[in-house]
Short mmCIF file of C-alpha atoms and ligand atoms in Angstrom, two decimals:
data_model
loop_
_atom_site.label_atom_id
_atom_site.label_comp_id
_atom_site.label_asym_id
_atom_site.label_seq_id
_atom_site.Cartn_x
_atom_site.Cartn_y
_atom_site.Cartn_z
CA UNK G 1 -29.92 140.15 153.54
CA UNK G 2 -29.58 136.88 151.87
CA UNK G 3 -32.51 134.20 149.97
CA UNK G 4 -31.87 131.11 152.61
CA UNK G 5 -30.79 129.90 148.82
CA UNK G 6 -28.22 131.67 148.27
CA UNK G 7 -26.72 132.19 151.38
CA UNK G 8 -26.83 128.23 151.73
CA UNK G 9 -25.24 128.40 147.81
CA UNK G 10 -22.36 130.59 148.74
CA UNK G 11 -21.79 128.72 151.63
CA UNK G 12 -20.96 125.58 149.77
CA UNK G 13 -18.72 127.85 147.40
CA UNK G 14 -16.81 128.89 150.24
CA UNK G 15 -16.12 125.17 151.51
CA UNK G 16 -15.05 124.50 147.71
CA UNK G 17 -13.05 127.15 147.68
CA UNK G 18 -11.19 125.83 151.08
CA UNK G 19 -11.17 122.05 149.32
CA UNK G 20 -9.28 123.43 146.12
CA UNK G 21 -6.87 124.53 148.54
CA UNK G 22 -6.63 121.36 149.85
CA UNK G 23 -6.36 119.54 146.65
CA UNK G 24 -3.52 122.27 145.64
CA UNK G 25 -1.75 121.60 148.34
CA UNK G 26 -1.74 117.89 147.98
CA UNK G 27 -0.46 118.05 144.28
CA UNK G 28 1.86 120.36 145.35
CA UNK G 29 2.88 117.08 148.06
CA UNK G 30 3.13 115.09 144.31
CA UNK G 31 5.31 117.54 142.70
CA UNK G 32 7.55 117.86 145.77
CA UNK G 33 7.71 114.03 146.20
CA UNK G 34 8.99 113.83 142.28
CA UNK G 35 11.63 116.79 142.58
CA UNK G 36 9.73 119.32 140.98
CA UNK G 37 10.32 122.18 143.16
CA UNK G 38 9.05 124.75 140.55
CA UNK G 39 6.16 123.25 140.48
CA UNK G 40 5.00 122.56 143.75
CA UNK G 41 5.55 126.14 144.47
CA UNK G 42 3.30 126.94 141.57
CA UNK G 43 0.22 125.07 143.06
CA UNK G 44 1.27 125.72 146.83
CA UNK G 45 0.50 129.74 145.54
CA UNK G 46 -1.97 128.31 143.74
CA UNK G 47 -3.33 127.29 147.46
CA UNK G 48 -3.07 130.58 148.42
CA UNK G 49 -5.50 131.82 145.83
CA UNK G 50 -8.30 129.36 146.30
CA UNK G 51 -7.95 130.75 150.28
CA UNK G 52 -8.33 134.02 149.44
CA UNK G 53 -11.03 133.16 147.52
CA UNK G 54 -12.63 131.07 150.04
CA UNK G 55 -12.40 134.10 152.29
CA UNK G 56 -13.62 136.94 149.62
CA UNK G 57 -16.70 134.70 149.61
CA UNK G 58 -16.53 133.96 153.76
CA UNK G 59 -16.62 138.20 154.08
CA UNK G 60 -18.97 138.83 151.60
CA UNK G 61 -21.74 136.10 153.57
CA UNK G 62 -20.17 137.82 156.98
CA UNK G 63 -21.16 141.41 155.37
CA UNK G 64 -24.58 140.43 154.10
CA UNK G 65 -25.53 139.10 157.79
CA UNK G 66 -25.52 135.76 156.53
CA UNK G 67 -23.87 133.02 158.72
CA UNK G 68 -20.72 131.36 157.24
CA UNK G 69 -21.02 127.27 158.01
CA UNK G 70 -17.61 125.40 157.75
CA UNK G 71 -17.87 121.73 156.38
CA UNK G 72 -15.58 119.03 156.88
CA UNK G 73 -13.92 117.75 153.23
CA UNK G 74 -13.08 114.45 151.32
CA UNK G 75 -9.67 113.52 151.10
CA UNK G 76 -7.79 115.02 148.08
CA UNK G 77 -6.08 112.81 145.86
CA UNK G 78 -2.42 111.82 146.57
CA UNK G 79 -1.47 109.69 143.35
CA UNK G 80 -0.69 111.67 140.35
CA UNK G 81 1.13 109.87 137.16
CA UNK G 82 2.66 112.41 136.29
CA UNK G 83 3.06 116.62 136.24
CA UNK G 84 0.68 116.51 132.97
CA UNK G 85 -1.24 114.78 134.86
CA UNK G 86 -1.19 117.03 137.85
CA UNK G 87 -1.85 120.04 135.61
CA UNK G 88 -4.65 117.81 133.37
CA UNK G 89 -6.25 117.41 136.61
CA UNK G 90 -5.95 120.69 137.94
CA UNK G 91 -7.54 122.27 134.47
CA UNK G 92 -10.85 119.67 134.87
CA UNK G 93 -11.28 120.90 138.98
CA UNK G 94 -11.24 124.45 137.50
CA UNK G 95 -14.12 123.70 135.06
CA UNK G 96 -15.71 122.78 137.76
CA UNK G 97 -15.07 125.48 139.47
CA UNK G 98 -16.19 127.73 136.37
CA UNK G 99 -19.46 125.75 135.97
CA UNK G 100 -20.12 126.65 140.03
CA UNK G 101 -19.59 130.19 139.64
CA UNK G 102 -22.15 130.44 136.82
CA UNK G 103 -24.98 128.28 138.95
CA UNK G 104 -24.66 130.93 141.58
CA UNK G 105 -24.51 133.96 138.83
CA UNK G 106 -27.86 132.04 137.58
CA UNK G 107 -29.34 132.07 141.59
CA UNK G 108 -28.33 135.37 142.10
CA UNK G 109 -29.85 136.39 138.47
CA UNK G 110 -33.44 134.82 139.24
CA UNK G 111 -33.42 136.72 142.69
CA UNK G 112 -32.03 140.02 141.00
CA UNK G 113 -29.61 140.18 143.68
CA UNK G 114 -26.88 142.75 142.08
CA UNK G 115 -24.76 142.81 145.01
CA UNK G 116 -23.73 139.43 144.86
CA UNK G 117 -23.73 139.58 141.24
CA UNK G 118 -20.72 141.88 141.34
CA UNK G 119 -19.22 139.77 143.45
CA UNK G 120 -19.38 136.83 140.94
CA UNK G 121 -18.59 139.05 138.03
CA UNK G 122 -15.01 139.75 140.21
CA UNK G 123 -14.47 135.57 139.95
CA UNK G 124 -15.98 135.32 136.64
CA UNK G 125 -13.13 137.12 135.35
CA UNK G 126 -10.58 135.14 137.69
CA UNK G 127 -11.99 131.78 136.68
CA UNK G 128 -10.70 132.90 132.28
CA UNK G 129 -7.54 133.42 133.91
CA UNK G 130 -6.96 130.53 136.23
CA UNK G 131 -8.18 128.12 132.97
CA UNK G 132 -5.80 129.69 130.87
CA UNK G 133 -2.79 129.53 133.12
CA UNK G 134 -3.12 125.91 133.09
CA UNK G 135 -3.59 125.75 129.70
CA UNK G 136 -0.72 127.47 128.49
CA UNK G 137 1.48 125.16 130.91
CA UNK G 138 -0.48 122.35 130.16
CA UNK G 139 0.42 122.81 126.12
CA UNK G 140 4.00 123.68 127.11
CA UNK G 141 4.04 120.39 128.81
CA UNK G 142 2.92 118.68 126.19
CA UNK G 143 5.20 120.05 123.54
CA UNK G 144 8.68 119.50 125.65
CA UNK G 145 7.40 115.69 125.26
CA UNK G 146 10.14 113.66 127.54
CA UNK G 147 12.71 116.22 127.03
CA UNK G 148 14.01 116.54 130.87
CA UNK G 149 16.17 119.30 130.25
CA UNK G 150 12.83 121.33 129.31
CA UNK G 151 11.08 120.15 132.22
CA UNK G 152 14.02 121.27 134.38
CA UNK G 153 13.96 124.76 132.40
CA UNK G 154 9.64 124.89 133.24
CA UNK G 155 10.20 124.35 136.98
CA UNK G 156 13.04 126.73 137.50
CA UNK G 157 10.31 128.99 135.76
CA UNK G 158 7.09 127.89 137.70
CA UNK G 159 9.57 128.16 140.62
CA UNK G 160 8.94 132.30 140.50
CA UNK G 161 5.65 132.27 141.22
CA UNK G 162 4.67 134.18 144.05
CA UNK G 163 0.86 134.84 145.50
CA UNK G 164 0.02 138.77 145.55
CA UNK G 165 -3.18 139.41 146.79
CA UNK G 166 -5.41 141.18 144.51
CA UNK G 167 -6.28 144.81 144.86
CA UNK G 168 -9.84 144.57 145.33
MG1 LIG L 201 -10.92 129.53 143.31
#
């Protein structure tokens, strides 16, 4: 059983989750629109993530016999200047995201609630990865400068990507 605070907490997490989809999905609409291939499919399995993890959350509230509440969303932005940009933004909605997961460790902390704790410590550890994926493109973006045979070489690569669900 769930605090009415932390069930109400998770339940915003799992509409966040469900929005970074959303906003994935709509720079991956950018990156399409400018003939990146590469990377569109980079944040359209970047989507794919945030759903699972919009769902991890939406089983965990199902399994606790909380009630899972869908919300409706703000539109996601559409205007990007450019795929630094993209990924620039991308980095500052996962800080976000980073900064979320910690308020609800803190919740479930004060309420010494150690189930859901392991269930944040799962995304604690996804959160260092998704912040250093970016990264690392982000500085390889950074360092190819205007060079557009680079670029080309960086979306043929982020063009491999594929989502694999992860063994839980
Ligand atoms: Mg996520």
């Amino acid at each position: 059983m769930l605090s009415e605070k932390l069930e109400n907490a998770l339940n915003n997490q799992i509409n966040f989750e469900f929005y970074s989809a959303h906003i994935y999905l709509s720079m991956a609409a950018y990156c399409l629109d400018i003939d990146l291939d590469g990377f569109a499919n980079f944040f359209t399995v970047q989507a794919e993530e945030e759903k699972f993890h919009a769902m991890k959350f939406f089983n965990y509230v199902n399994q606790k016999e909380g009630k899972v509440v869908l919300k409706g969303m703000p539109d996601p932005r559409v205007a990007f200047e450019s795929a630094l940009d993209v990924f620039e933004t991308a980095l500052l909605h996962e800080k976000i995201v980073t900064s979320r997961i910690y308020s609800l460790s803190d919740i479930a902390t004060e309420e010494r609630e150690h189930a859901t704790l392991s269930l944040l410590k799962w995304f604690i550890d996804e959160q260092v990865e998704e912040e250093n994926s970016l990264t690392t493109i982000i500085k390889k973006l950074k360092r190819m400068g205007g060079d557009s045979a680079a670029l080309y070489m960086l979306d043929n690569e982020l063009a491999t990507r594929v989502f694999v669900p992860p063994v839980i």
